Short mmCIF file of C-alpha atoms in Angstrom, two decimals:
data_model
loop_
_atom_site.label_atom_id
_atom_site.label_comp_id
_atom_site.label_asym_id
_atom_site.label_seq_id
_atom_site.Cartn_x
_atom_site.Cartn_y
_atom_site.Cartn_z
CA ALA A 88 -15.15 7.30 2.80
CA GLN A 89 -14.89 4.14 0.86
CA SER A 90 -11.69 2.16 0.73
CA VAL A 91 -10.37 -1.13 -0.86
CA THR A 92 -7.66 -3.50 0.66
CA GLN A 93 -6.29 -6.28 -1.72
CA PRO A 94 -3.81 -8.07 0.80
CA ASP A 95 -1.76 -10.08 -1.84
CA ILE A 96 0.42 -8.00 -4.08
CA HIS A 97 0.98 -11.10 -6.11
CA ILE A 98 0.08 -14.64 -6.14
CA THR A 99 1.42 -17.90 -7.88
CA VAL A 100 -0.82 -20.86 -8.72
CA SER A 101 -0.09 -23.88 -11.35
CA GLU A 102 -2.31 -24.05 -14.04
CA GLY A 103 -5.34 -26.11 -13.58
CA ALA A 104 -5.00 -25.31 -9.91
CA SER A 105 -7.90 -22.97 -7.80
CA LEU A 106 -7.58 -19.50 -7.31
CA GLU A 107 -8.66 -17.17 -4.59
CA LEU A 108 -7.83 -13.40 -4.37
CA ARG A 109 -8.77 -11.49 -1.37
CA CYS A 110 -10.42 -8.38 -1.00
CA ASN A 111 -11.80 -6.32 2.16
CA TYR A 112 -13.71 -3.32 1.50
CA SER A 113 -14.67 -0.30 3.99
CA TYR A 114 -17.83 1.33 3.45
CA GLY A 115 -20.76 2.76 5.88
CA ALA A 116 -23.57 1.30 3.67
CA THR A 117 -24.10 -1.50 1.38
CA PRO A 118 -21.48 -0.87 -1.39
CA TYR A 119 -21.15 -1.63 -5.25
CA LEU A 120 -18.45 -4.11 -5.43
CA PHE A 121 -16.42 -5.03 -8.72
CA TRP A 122 -13.49 -7.49 -9.68
CA TYR A 123 -11.58 -5.87 -12.84
CA VAL A 124 -8.71 -7.82 -14.56
CA GLN A 125 -6.39 -5.80 -16.57
CA SER A 126 -3.58 -7.30 -19.11
CA PRO A 127 -0.56 -5.74 -19.54
CA GLY A 128 -0.63 -2.47 -21.11
CA GLN A 129 -4.40 -2.43 -21.35
CA GLY A 130 -7.27 -0.90 -19.94
CA LEU A 131 -9.43 -2.98 -17.19
CA GLN A 132 -12.21 -5.20 -17.90
CA LEU A 133 -15.04 -5.75 -15.80
CA LEU A 134 -15.08 -9.29 -14.35
CA LEU A 135 -18.15 -8.99 -12.15
CA LYS A 136 -20.27 -7.17 -9.84
CA TYR A 137 -22.42 -7.18 -6.78
CA PHE A 138 -24.69 -4.78 -4.93
CA SER A 139 -27.90 -7.24 -3.54
CA GLY A 140 -29.72 -10.12 -3.93
CA ASP A 141 -27.28 -13.67 -3.98
CA THR A 142 -24.15 -13.22 -2.40
CA LEU A 143 -22.54 -15.64 -4.91
CA VAL A 144 -21.90 -13.57 -7.90
CA GLN A 145 -20.94 -15.39 -11.46
CA GLY A 146 -18.79 -13.38 -14.18
CA ILE A 147 -17.16 -13.85 -17.17
CA LYS A 148 -14.11 -16.15 -17.88
CA GLY A 149 -15.17 -18.49 -15.38
CA PHE A 150 -14.59 -16.61 -12.46
CA GLU A 151 -17.12 -15.95 -9.32
CA ALA A 152 -17.03 -13.79 -6.26
CA GLU A 153 -18.56 -14.33 -2.74
CA PHE A 154 -20.17 -10.90 -0.63
CA LYS A 155 -19.52 -11.84 3.02
CA ARG A 156 -20.84 -8.68 4.95
CA SER A 157 -19.94 -9.86 8.00
CA GLN A 158 -16.16 -9.93 6.96
CA SER A 159 -16.35 -7.11 4.70
CA SER A 160 -14.98 -9.18 2.18
CA PHE A 161 -15.34 -10.09 -1.66
CA ASN A 162 -13.24 -12.47 -2.49
CA LEU A 163 -12.77 -13.86 -6.31
CA ARG A 164 -12.37 -17.46 -7.06
CA LYS A 165 -12.01 -19.60 -9.94
CA PRO A 166 -11.89 -23.38 -9.95
CA SER A 167 -9.13 -23.98 -12.47
CA VAL A 168 -6.76 -21.45 -13.63
CA HIS A 169 -5.76 -21.24 -17.22
CA TRP A 170 -2.24 -19.63 -18.33
CA SER A 171 -4.17 -16.90 -20.12
CA ASP A 172 -5.56 -16.00 -16.68
CA ALA A 173 -2.20 -14.40 -15.75
CA ALA A 174 -2.80 -10.50 -15.30
CA GLU A 175 -3.62 -8.10 -12.66
CA TYR A 176 -6.77 -8.07 -10.61
CA PHE A 177 -8.46 -4.88 -9.18
CA CYS A 178 -11.02 -5.08 -6.51
CA ALA A 179 -13.10 -2.17 -6.80
CA VAL A 180 -15.88 -0.33 -4.26
CA GLY A 181 -18.35 2.21 -5.44
CA ALA A 182 -20.77 4.43 -3.62
CA ARG A 183 -22.99 7.44 -4.52
CA THR A 184 -21.27 10.69 -3.18
CA GLY A 185 -23.20 13.20 -5.00
CA GLY A 186 -22.51 11.34 -8.06
CA PHE A 187 -20.86 8.25 -8.31
CA LYS A 188 -17.38 7.26 -7.51
CA THR A 189 -15.66 3.78 -7.46
CA ILE A 190 -12.04 3.49 -5.67
CA PHE A 191 -9.82 0.68 -6.86
CA GLY A 192 -7.51 -1.38 -4.46
CA ALA A 193 -3.58 -1.63 -5.12
CA GLY A 194 -4.46 -5.11 -7.29
CA THR A 195 -3.02 -8.25 -7.21
CA ARG A 196 -0.80 -9.61 -9.86
CA LEU A 197 -1.58 -13.19 -10.59
CA PHE A 198 1.29 -15.46 -12.08
CA VAL A 199 0.29 -19.14 -13.63
CA LYS A 200 3.12 -21.63 -13.62
CA ALA A 201 2.94 -24.40 -16.38
CA LYS B 10 -20.40 -2.19 -30.59
CA ALA B 11 -17.44 0.27 -30.76
CA GLY B 12 -15.42 0.13 -27.11
CA VAL B 13 -14.20 3.25 -25.50
CA THR B 14 -11.56 5.07 -27.49
CA GLN B 15 -8.97 7.05 -26.27
CA THR B 16 -6.39 9.25 -28.20
CA PRO B 17 -3.79 9.37 -28.48
CA ARG B 18 -2.60 6.05 -27.32
CA TYR B 19 0.92 7.20 -26.46
CA LEU B 20 2.42 10.76 -25.94
CA ILE B 21 5.72 12.46 -24.70
CA LYS B 22 5.72 15.92 -23.18
CA THR B 23 8.31 17.97 -21.85
CA ARG B 24 7.62 19.55 -18.13
CA GLY B 25 5.83 22.99 -18.08
CA GLN B 26 3.77 22.07 -21.34
CA GLN B 27 0.11 20.96 -21.49
CA VAL B 28 -1.71 18.21 -22.77
CA THR B 29 -5.10 17.33 -23.69
CA LEU B 30 -6.55 13.68 -23.70
CA SER B 31 -9.55 12.55 -25.69
CA CYS B 32 -11.83 9.75 -24.62
CA SER B 33 -15.03 8.77 -26.89
CA PRO B 34 -17.45 6.53 -24.78
CA ILE B 35 -19.58 3.74 -25.91
CA SER B 36 -22.67 4.95 -27.53
CA GLY B 37 -25.32 5.47 -25.31
CA HIS B 38 -22.98 5.73 -22.07
CA ARG B 39 -23.40 9.38 -20.55
CA SER B 40 -20.91 9.09 -17.72
CA VAL B 41 -17.28 9.04 -18.28
CA SER B 42 -14.89 8.58 -15.70
CA TRP B 43 -11.11 9.40 -15.90
CA TYR B 44 -8.33 7.58 -13.56
CA GLN B 45 -4.61 7.81 -13.47
CA GLN B 46 -2.89 4.77 -13.31
CA THR B 47 1.23 4.53 -11.77
CA PRO B 48 2.74 1.67 -10.22
CA GLY B 49 3.49 3.50 -7.12
CA GLN B 50 0.10 5.01 -6.27
CA GLY B 51 -2.28 2.39 -8.53
CA LEU B 52 -5.46 3.85 -10.00
CA GLN B 53 -6.53 7.19 -8.42
CA PHE B 54 -9.78 9.01 -9.38
CA LEU B 55 -9.51 11.97 -11.48
CA PHE B 56 -12.87 13.15 -11.98
CA GLU B 57 -16.61 11.96 -12.89
CA TYR B 58 -18.98 13.36 -15.57
CA PHE B 59 -22.31 13.32 -16.54
CA SER B 60 -24.18 15.10 -19.27
CA GLU B 61 -21.82 17.60 -19.53
CA THR B 62 -21.54 18.17 -15.85
CA GLN B 63 -18.51 17.03 -13.25
CA ARG B 64 -20.35 15.27 -10.67
CA ASN B 65 -17.26 14.16 -8.73
CA LYS B 66 -13.82 15.06 -8.43
CA GLY B 67 -10.59 13.22 -6.85
CA ASN B 68 -7.92 14.63 -5.13
CA PHE B 69 -5.72 16.22 -7.93
CA PRO B 70 -4.24 20.04 -8.03
CA GLY B 71 -5.93 22.26 -10.40
CA ARG B 72 -3.59 21.58 -13.16
CA PHE B 73 -6.03 18.68 -13.89
CA SER B 74 -9.26 19.93 -15.59
CA GLY B 75 -11.74 18.07 -17.66
CA ARG B 76 -15.08 18.73 -19.63
CA GLN B 77 -17.66 16.43 -21.35
CA PHE B 78 -19.39 17.70 -24.67
CA SER B 79 -23.11 17.05 -25.50
CA ASN B 80 -22.21 13.98 -27.44
CA SER B 81 -20.91 12.56 -23.99
CA ARG B 82 -17.23 12.70 -25.28
CA SER B 83 -14.60 13.71 -22.91
CA GLU B 84 -11.64 15.53 -22.88
CA MET B 85 -9.11 15.99 -20.00
CA ASN B 86 -6.37 18.61 -19.83
CA VAL B 87 -3.22 18.88 -17.55
CA SER B 88 -1.23 22.19 -17.84
CA THR B 89 2.06 23.01 -16.35
CA LEU B 90 3.22 19.20 -16.73
CA GLU B 91 5.34 17.70 -14.12
CA LEU B 92 7.55 14.56 -14.61
CA GLY B 93 5.31 12.90 -11.69
CA ASP B 94 2.57 13.36 -14.12
CA SER B 95 3.88 10.48 -16.10
CA ALA B 96 1.06 7.92 -15.96
CA LEU B 97 -1.33 5.76 -17.81
CA TYR B 98 -4.55 7.83 -18.24
CA LEU B 99 -7.87 5.70 -18.39
CA CYS B 100 -11.05 6.60 -19.56
CA ALA B 101 -14.12 4.51 -18.53
CA SER B 102 -17.83 4.85 -19.41
CA SER B 103 -20.82 3.75 -18.01
CA LEU B 104 -24.46 3.39 -17.99
CA ALA B 105 -25.05 5.11 -14.73
CA GLY B 106 -27.47 7.58 -14.78
CA ALA B 107 -27.54 10.94 -12.41
CA GLY B 108 -27.53 9.76 -8.92
CA GLN B 109 -27.13 5.90 -9.87
CA GLY B 110 -24.41 3.60 -10.30
CA GLY B 111 -23.45 -0.05 -10.10
CA TYR B 112 -23.43 -0.77 -13.49
CA GLY B 113 -19.64 -1.08 -13.78
CA TYR B 114 -17.44 0.49 -16.11
CA THR B 115 -16.11 -0.12 -19.79
CA PHE B 116 -12.42 1.16 -19.77
CA GLY B 117 -10.50 2.21 -23.04
CA SER B 118 -6.89 1.50 -23.59
CA GLY B 119 -5.30 4.32 -22.03
CA THR B 120 -3.24 7.20 -23.34
CA ARG B 121 0.44 6.48 -22.14
CA LEU B 122 1.96 10.01 -21.27
CA THR B 123 5.55 10.51 -20.68
CA VAL B 124 6.80 13.92 -19.24
CA VAL B 125 10.63 14.46 -19.92
#
């Protein structure tokens, strides 16, 4: 079965600083990997996804993520954080199990200091 | 293009009652999944439907059920509500076809269910 670990419950960064959110996954085969963002009281929005190809993937809102098979990691990065990036971020791993099932990590809450 | 629509947005029910939540996916999306989100448990997978068939089910009791109609709209039902069922219920639609995946989800804004 697949699983996802986001080691940081919350992170605080200053506006304009760089950001890296960590994600480690467990799955026997090559997984589908995703990052989502959730603003308070809202559903989740897909930032980016990876299955194959270039291990550095670009997403929306200036985010990127790098897949490292040897470390079972899929960390999310942004070079310069804006106050509007404050939200909760979820890493997810998807796998074919009959149909298709996506498991989410516990999330990392991002706070942005002015 | 319209997004995923969930109704109602907010709901208050009494213990022991039942509730039905509705989800209209993005036009052309035939896969619909449901998640329960709570502060303590995070996002928990409930079930996935594709072409009116349940393809996957999470580890929830039989009180939780769902269905999908021929127009891809989906409903989930919770019978004999318990206080612990209070949560944000999220519906997500996807282009994923049978046996495929990796497109990612488009989520609705959710239904906030409070059981008193």
